[in-house]
Amino acid sequence: MNKRIYSWVWAVLCVIVSACGQPTGERTGTHPTDSLASGRINISVDESFRPVMEEELKVFRSSNPRADIRVSYKPEAECLKDLQQDSVRMVFVTRGLTEAEAAYYKARLQFDVQYDVLAYDAVAIIVNAGSPDSVFTPGEIADILKGQGKGQVAYTPVFDGLNATSTIRFAMDSILKGSAFDTGHVYAAANSTDVITYVAANRNAMGFVGVNWIGNPEDTIQAGYRDKVRICGVQCTRCPGKTYVVPTQEEILTKSYPFTRGLYYIKKENYDGLGSGLVDFLKYQRGQLIFRRAYLVPAVMAFIVRDAKVDK
């Protein structure tokens, strides 16, 4: 065989063998279009986690300049709908998949969709700086959601929308225990920023936001918010020596603050692609430290609260 023809045949065979070993995923021809540190993917993120996820993505992109992660911030229910879109690789929401959802995606995709908790968050209750009340029991907050007031103020609950958001679902599931609230009594803001702005301008408003929007005293924007609104204490029935607690890291970690929740990823990827690279970053040291600096509680890296005593 002519040496030139032999070389050409051998090169083609090498390409074919190499293609057979490639994992399933988004491809151009026979090759995945992304790796752990490069390529382009689309993700959807629950809007209530926007501040901390923007910081996470900024650091990840700076370390991986060939990574093009296109993010959409939207209500949780819309993020979960995006999982059914081939163009969306991963979502970040406040829960994992149910057994029925996991079975559905496995049947559709022919592999298990991965999900896990990355950090622990809380729903903070905020009131206007001029409000006469700053502490509430869970029952009093439930009554306010039903249209009943406390003391001299008839509070108007303020959410980041009236449906499809994670804070609305949390209020119904965890505060009202499945009961409906008075939607005619609730103000629907456009997003979490608007919730804070509305509460800052209205003395009788009570806002519900993810703690990463308001809980970081080292963030200059959040410090400005806290001049105009107050984070409320909520009664803790399991805390020795503490009657009311605010959503600090310690109270979230120990679940002393009653309105805690998780930040989960759900990933449709069965090979070492860019989604896996981002999850690895979020699960390990740098990503977990960013969660910690945002005053969430890291779920993977150890964050232990110990009692300390100083000898005099």
PDB file of N, CA and C in Angstrom, residues 213-257:
ATOM      1  N   TRP A 213     -29.479  38.168  50.844  1.00  0.00           N
ATOM      2  CA  TRP A 213     -29.790  39.519  50.363  1.00  0.00           C
ATOM      3  C   TRP A 213     -29.618  40.580  51.459  1.00  0.00           C
ATOM      4  N   ILE A 214     -29.603  40.180  52.718  1.00  0.00           N
ATOM      5  CA  ILE A 214     -29.700  41.167  53.791  1.00  0.00           C
ATOM      6  C   ILE A 214     -28.814  40.835  54.990  1.00  0.00           C
ATOM      7  N   GLY A 215     -28.269  39.620  55.072  1.00  0.00           N
ATOM      8  CA  GLY A 215     -27.625  39.168  56.304  1.00  0.00           C
ATOM      9  C   GLY A 215     -26.143  39.424  56.424  1.00  0.00           C
ATOM     10  N   ASN A 216     -25.496  39.973  55.390  1.00  0.00           N
ATOM     11  CA  ASN A 216     -24.048  40.149  55.418  1.00  0.00           C
ATOM     12  C   ASN A 216     -23.687  41.576  55.829  1.00  0.00           C
ATOM     13  N   PRO A 217     -23.261  41.794  57.072  1.00  0.00           N
ATOM     14  CA  PRO A 217     -22.944  43.154  57.520  1.00  0.00           C
ATOM     15  C   PRO A 217     -21.689  43.728  56.873  1.00  0.00           C
ATOM     16  N   GLU A 218     -20.880  42.882  56.219  1.00  0.00           N
ATOM     17  CA  GLU A 218     -19.661  43.361  55.577  1.00  0.00           C
ATOM     18  C   GLU A 218     -19.905  43.832  54.140  1.00  0.00           C
ATOM     19  N   ASP A 219     -21.085  43.568  53.599  1.00  0.00           N
ATOM     20  CA  ASP A 219     -21.439  44.017  52.255  1.00  0.00           C
ATOM     21  C   ASP A 219     -21.983  45.439  52.341  1.00  0.00           C
ATOM     22  N   THR A 220     -21.394  46.360  51.581  1.00  0.00           N
ATOM     23  CA  THR A 220     -21.781  47.773  51.706  1.00  0.00           C
ATOM     24  C   THR A 220     -23.224  48.017  51.276  1.00  0.00           C
ATOM     25  N   ILE A 221     -23.683  47.294  50.238  1.00  0.00           N
ATOM     26  CA  ILE A 221     -25.069  47.461  49.788  1.00  0.00           C
ATOM     27  C   ILE A 221     -26.029  46.966  50.853  1.00  0.00           C
ATOM     28  N   GLN A 222     -25.741  45.800  51.419  1.00  0.00           N
ATOM     29  CA  GLN A 222     -26.615  45.267  52.452  1.00  0.00           C
ATOM     30  C   GLN A 222     -26.559  46.102  53.721  1.00  0.00           C
ATOM     31  N   ALA A 223     -25.398  46.651  54.026  1.00  0.00           N
ATOM     32  CA  ALA A 223     -25.305  47.540  55.178  1.00  0.00           C
ATOM     33  C   ALA A 223     -26.197  48.761  54.982  1.00  0.00           C
ATOM     34  N   GLY A 224     -26.280  49.247  53.736  1.00  0.00           N
ATOM     35  CA  GLY A 224     -27.176  50.361  53.443  1.00  0.00           C
ATOM     36  C   GLY A 224     -28.633  49.989  53.621  1.00  0.00           C
ATOM     37  N   TYR A 225     -28.988  48.769  53.225  1.00  0.00           N
ATOM     38  CA  TYR A 225     -30.356  48.290  53.443  1.00  0.00           C
ATOM     39  C   TYR A 225     -30.692  48.278  54.927  1.00  0.00           C
ATOM     40  N   ARG A 226     -29.732  47.842  55.733  1.00  0.00           N
ATOM     41  CA  ARG A 226     -30.009  47.635  57.148  1.00  0.00           C
ATOM     42  C   ARG A 226     -30.119  48.929  57.931  1.00  0.00           C
ATOM     43  N   ASP A 227     -29.826  50.059  57.301  1.00  0.00           N
ATOM     44  CA  ASP A 227     -30.131  51.353  57.907  1.00  0.00           C
ATOM     45  C   ASP A 227     -31.622  51.675  57.793  1.00  0.00           C
ATOM     46  N   LYS A 228     -32.308  50.977  56.872  1.00  0.00           N
ATOM     47  CA  LYS A 228     -33.712  51.299  56.585  1.00  0.00           C
ATOM     48  C   LYS A 228     -34.683  50.191  56.983  1.00  0.00           C
ATOM     49  N   VAL A 229     -34.165  48.983  57.162  1.00  0.00           N
ATOM     50  CA  VAL A 229     -35.015  47.861  57.569  1.00  0.00           C
ATOM     51  C   VAL A 229     -34.350  47.125  58.723  1.00  0.00           C
ATOM     52  N   ARG A 230     -35.146  46.341  59.445  1.00  0.00           N
ATOM     53  CA  ARG A 230     -34.611  45.529  60.534  1.00  0.00           C
ATOM     54  C   ARG A 230     -34.885  44.062  60.268  1.00  0.00           C
ATOM     55  N   ILE A 231     -33.912  43.223  60.600  1.00  0.00           N
ATOM     56  CA  ILE A 231     -34.116  41.780  60.532  1.00  0.00           C
ATOM     57  C   ILE A 231     -34.763  41.342  61.838  1.00  0.00           C
ATOM     58  N   CYS A 232     -35.881  40.662  61.733  1.00  0.00           N
ATOM     59  CA  CYS A 232     -36.649  40.307  62.924  1.00  0.00           C
ATOM     60  C   CYS A 232     -36.106  39.046  63.589  1.00  0.00           C
ATOM     61  N   GLY A 233     -36.268  38.996  64.902  1.00  0.00           N
ATOM     62  CA  GLY A 233     -36.030  37.771  65.634  1.00  0.00           C
ATOM     63  C   GLY A 233     -37.288  36.913  65.614  1.00  0.00           C
ATOM     64  N   VAL A 234     -37.086  35.607  65.509  1.00  0.00           N
ATOM     65  CA  VAL A 234     -38.211  34.670  65.507  1.00  0.00           C
ATOM     66  C   VAL A 234     -38.037  33.721  66.692  1.00  0.00           C
ATOM     67  N   GLN A 235     -39.120  33.429  67.354  1.00  0.00           N
ATOM     68  CA  GLN A 235     -39.069  32.608  68.563  1.00  0.00           C
ATOM     69  C   GLN A 235     -38.457  31.236  68.291  1.00  0.00           C
ATOM     70  N   CYS A 236     -37.554  30.844  69.165  1.00  0.00           N
ATOM     71  CA  CYS A 236     -36.966  29.501  69.115  1.00  0.00           C
ATOM     72  C   CYS A 236     -37.389  28.759  70.377  1.00  0.00           C
ATOM     73  N   THR A 237     -38.118  27.686  70.212  1.00  0.00           N
ATOM     74  CA  THR A 237     -38.618  26.935  71.362  1.00  0.00           C
ATOM     75  C   THR A 237     -37.628  25.885  71.842  1.00  0.00           C
ATOM     76  N   ARG A 238     -36.542  25.681  71.090  1.00  0.00           N
ATOM     77  CA  ARG A 238     -35.573  24.645  71.433  1.00  0.00           C
ATOM     78  C   ARG A 238     -34.253  25.210  71.914  1.00  0.00           C
ATOM     79  N   CYS A 239     -34.196  26.519  72.153  1.00  0.00           N
ATOM     80  CA  CYS A 239     -32.928  27.173  72.462  1.00  0.00           C
ATOM     81  C   CYS A 239     -32.828  27.482  73.954  1.00  0.00           C
ATOM     82  N   PRO A 240     -31.948  26.840  74.688  1.00  0.00           N
ATOM     83  CA  PRO A 240     -31.781  27.180  76.105  1.00  0.00           C
ATOM     84  C   PRO A 240     -31.191  28.573  76.274  1.00  0.00           C
ATOM     85  N   GLY A 241     -31.881  29.397  77.011  1.00  0.00           N
ATOM     86  CA  GLY A 241     -31.394  30.743  77.286  1.00  0.00           C
ATOM     87  C   GLY A 241     -31.648  31.750  76.185  1.00  0.00           C
ATOM     88  N   LYS A 242     -32.261  31.340  75.074  1.00  0.00           N
ATOM     89  CA  LYS A 242     -32.566  32.264  73.981  1.00  0.00           C
ATOM     90  C   LYS A 242     -34.042  32.148  73.628  1.00  0.00           C
ATOM     91  N   THR A 243     -34.729  33.260  73.636  1.00  0.00           N
ATOM     92  CA  THR A 243     -36.145  33.230  73.309  1.00  0.00           C
ATOM     93  C   THR A 243     -36.366  33.518  71.828  1.00  0.00           C
ATOM     94  N   TYR A 244     -35.708  34.560  71.318  1.00  0.00           N
ATOM     95  CA  TYR A 244     -35.838  34.949  69.916  1.00  0.00           C
ATOM     96  C   TYR A 244     -34.461  34.969  69.262  1.00  0.00           C
ATOM     97  N   VAL A 245     -34.380  34.479  68.023  1.00  0.00           N
ATOM     98  CA  VAL A 245     -33.097  34.428  67.329  1.00  0.00           C
ATOM     99  C   VAL A 245     -33.251  35.024  65.931  1.00  0.00           C
ATOM    100  N   VAL A 246     -32.163  35.571  65.430  1.00  0.00           N
ATOM    101  CA  VAL A 246     -32.117  36.081  64.052  1.00  0.00           C
ATOM    102  C   VAL A 246     -31.295  35.093  63.221  1.00  0.00           C
ATOM    103  N   PRO A 247     -31.412  35.151  61.896  1.00  0.00           N
ATOM    104  CA  PRO A 247     -30.746  34.141  61.051  1.00  0.00           C
ATOM    105  C   PRO A 247     -29.254  34.377  60.854  1.00  0.00           C
ATOM    106  N   THR A 248     -28.488  34.187  61.923  1.00  0.00           N
ATOM    107  CA  THR A 248     -27.032  34.186  61.808  1.00  0.00           C
ATOM    108  C   THR A 248     -26.564  32.800  61.383  1.00  0.00           C
ATOM    109  N   GLN A 249     -25.279  32.678  61.067  1.00  0.00           N
ATOM    110  CA  GLN A 249     -24.748  31.372  60.659  1.00  0.00           C
ATOM    111  C   GLN A 249     -24.916  30.327  61.760  1.00  0.00           C
ATOM    112  N   GLU A 250     -24.652  30.720  62.994  1.00  0.00           N
ATOM    113  CA  GLU A 250     -24.778  29.763  64.091  1.00  0.00           C
ATOM    114  C   GLU A 250     -26.213  29.271  64.224  1.00  0.00           C
ATOM    115  N   GLU A 251     -27.174  30.192  64.140  1.00  0.00           N
ATOM    116  CA  GLU A 251     -28.574  29.810  64.323  1.00  0.00           C
ATOM    117  C   GLU A 251     -29.098  29.005  63.129  1.00  0.00           C
ATOM    118  N   ILE A 252     -28.543  29.255  61.935  1.00  0.00           N
ATOM    119  CA  ILE A 252     -28.918  28.445  60.766  1.00  0.00           C
ATOM    120  C   ILE A 252     -28.318  27.053  60.895  1.00  0.00           C
ATOM    121  N   LEU A 253     -27.041  26.971  61.294  1.00  0.00           N
ATOM    122  CA  LEU A 253     -26.354  25.692  61.413  1.00  0.00           C
ATOM    123  C   LEU A 253     -27.052  24.778  62.420  1.00  0.00           C
ATOM    124  N   THR A 254     -27.417  25.334  63.556  1.00  0.00           N
ATOM    125  CA  THR A 254     -28.052  24.527  64.608  1.00  0.00           C
ATOM    126  C   THR A 254     -29.560  24.410  64.427  1.00  0.00           C
ATOM    127  N   LYS A 255     -30.094  25.085  63.383  1.00  0.00           N
ATOM    128  CA  LYS A 255     -31.534  25.120  63.118  1.00  0.00           C
ATOM    129  C   LYS A 255     -32.322  25.718  64.278  1.00  0.00           C
ATOM    130  N   SER A 256     -31.647  26.564  65.051  1.00  0.00           N
ATOM    131  CA  SER A 256     -32.342  27.315  66.091  1.00  0.00           C
ATOM    132  C   SER A 256     -33.281  28.341  65.466  1.00  0.00           C
ATOM    133  N   TYR A 257     -32.829  28.923  64.351  1.00  0.00           N
ATOM    134  CA  TYR A 257     -33.720  29.789  63.582  1.00  0.00           C
ATOM    135  C   TYR A 257     -34.674  28.881  62.816  1.00  0.00           C
TER     136      TYR A 257
END
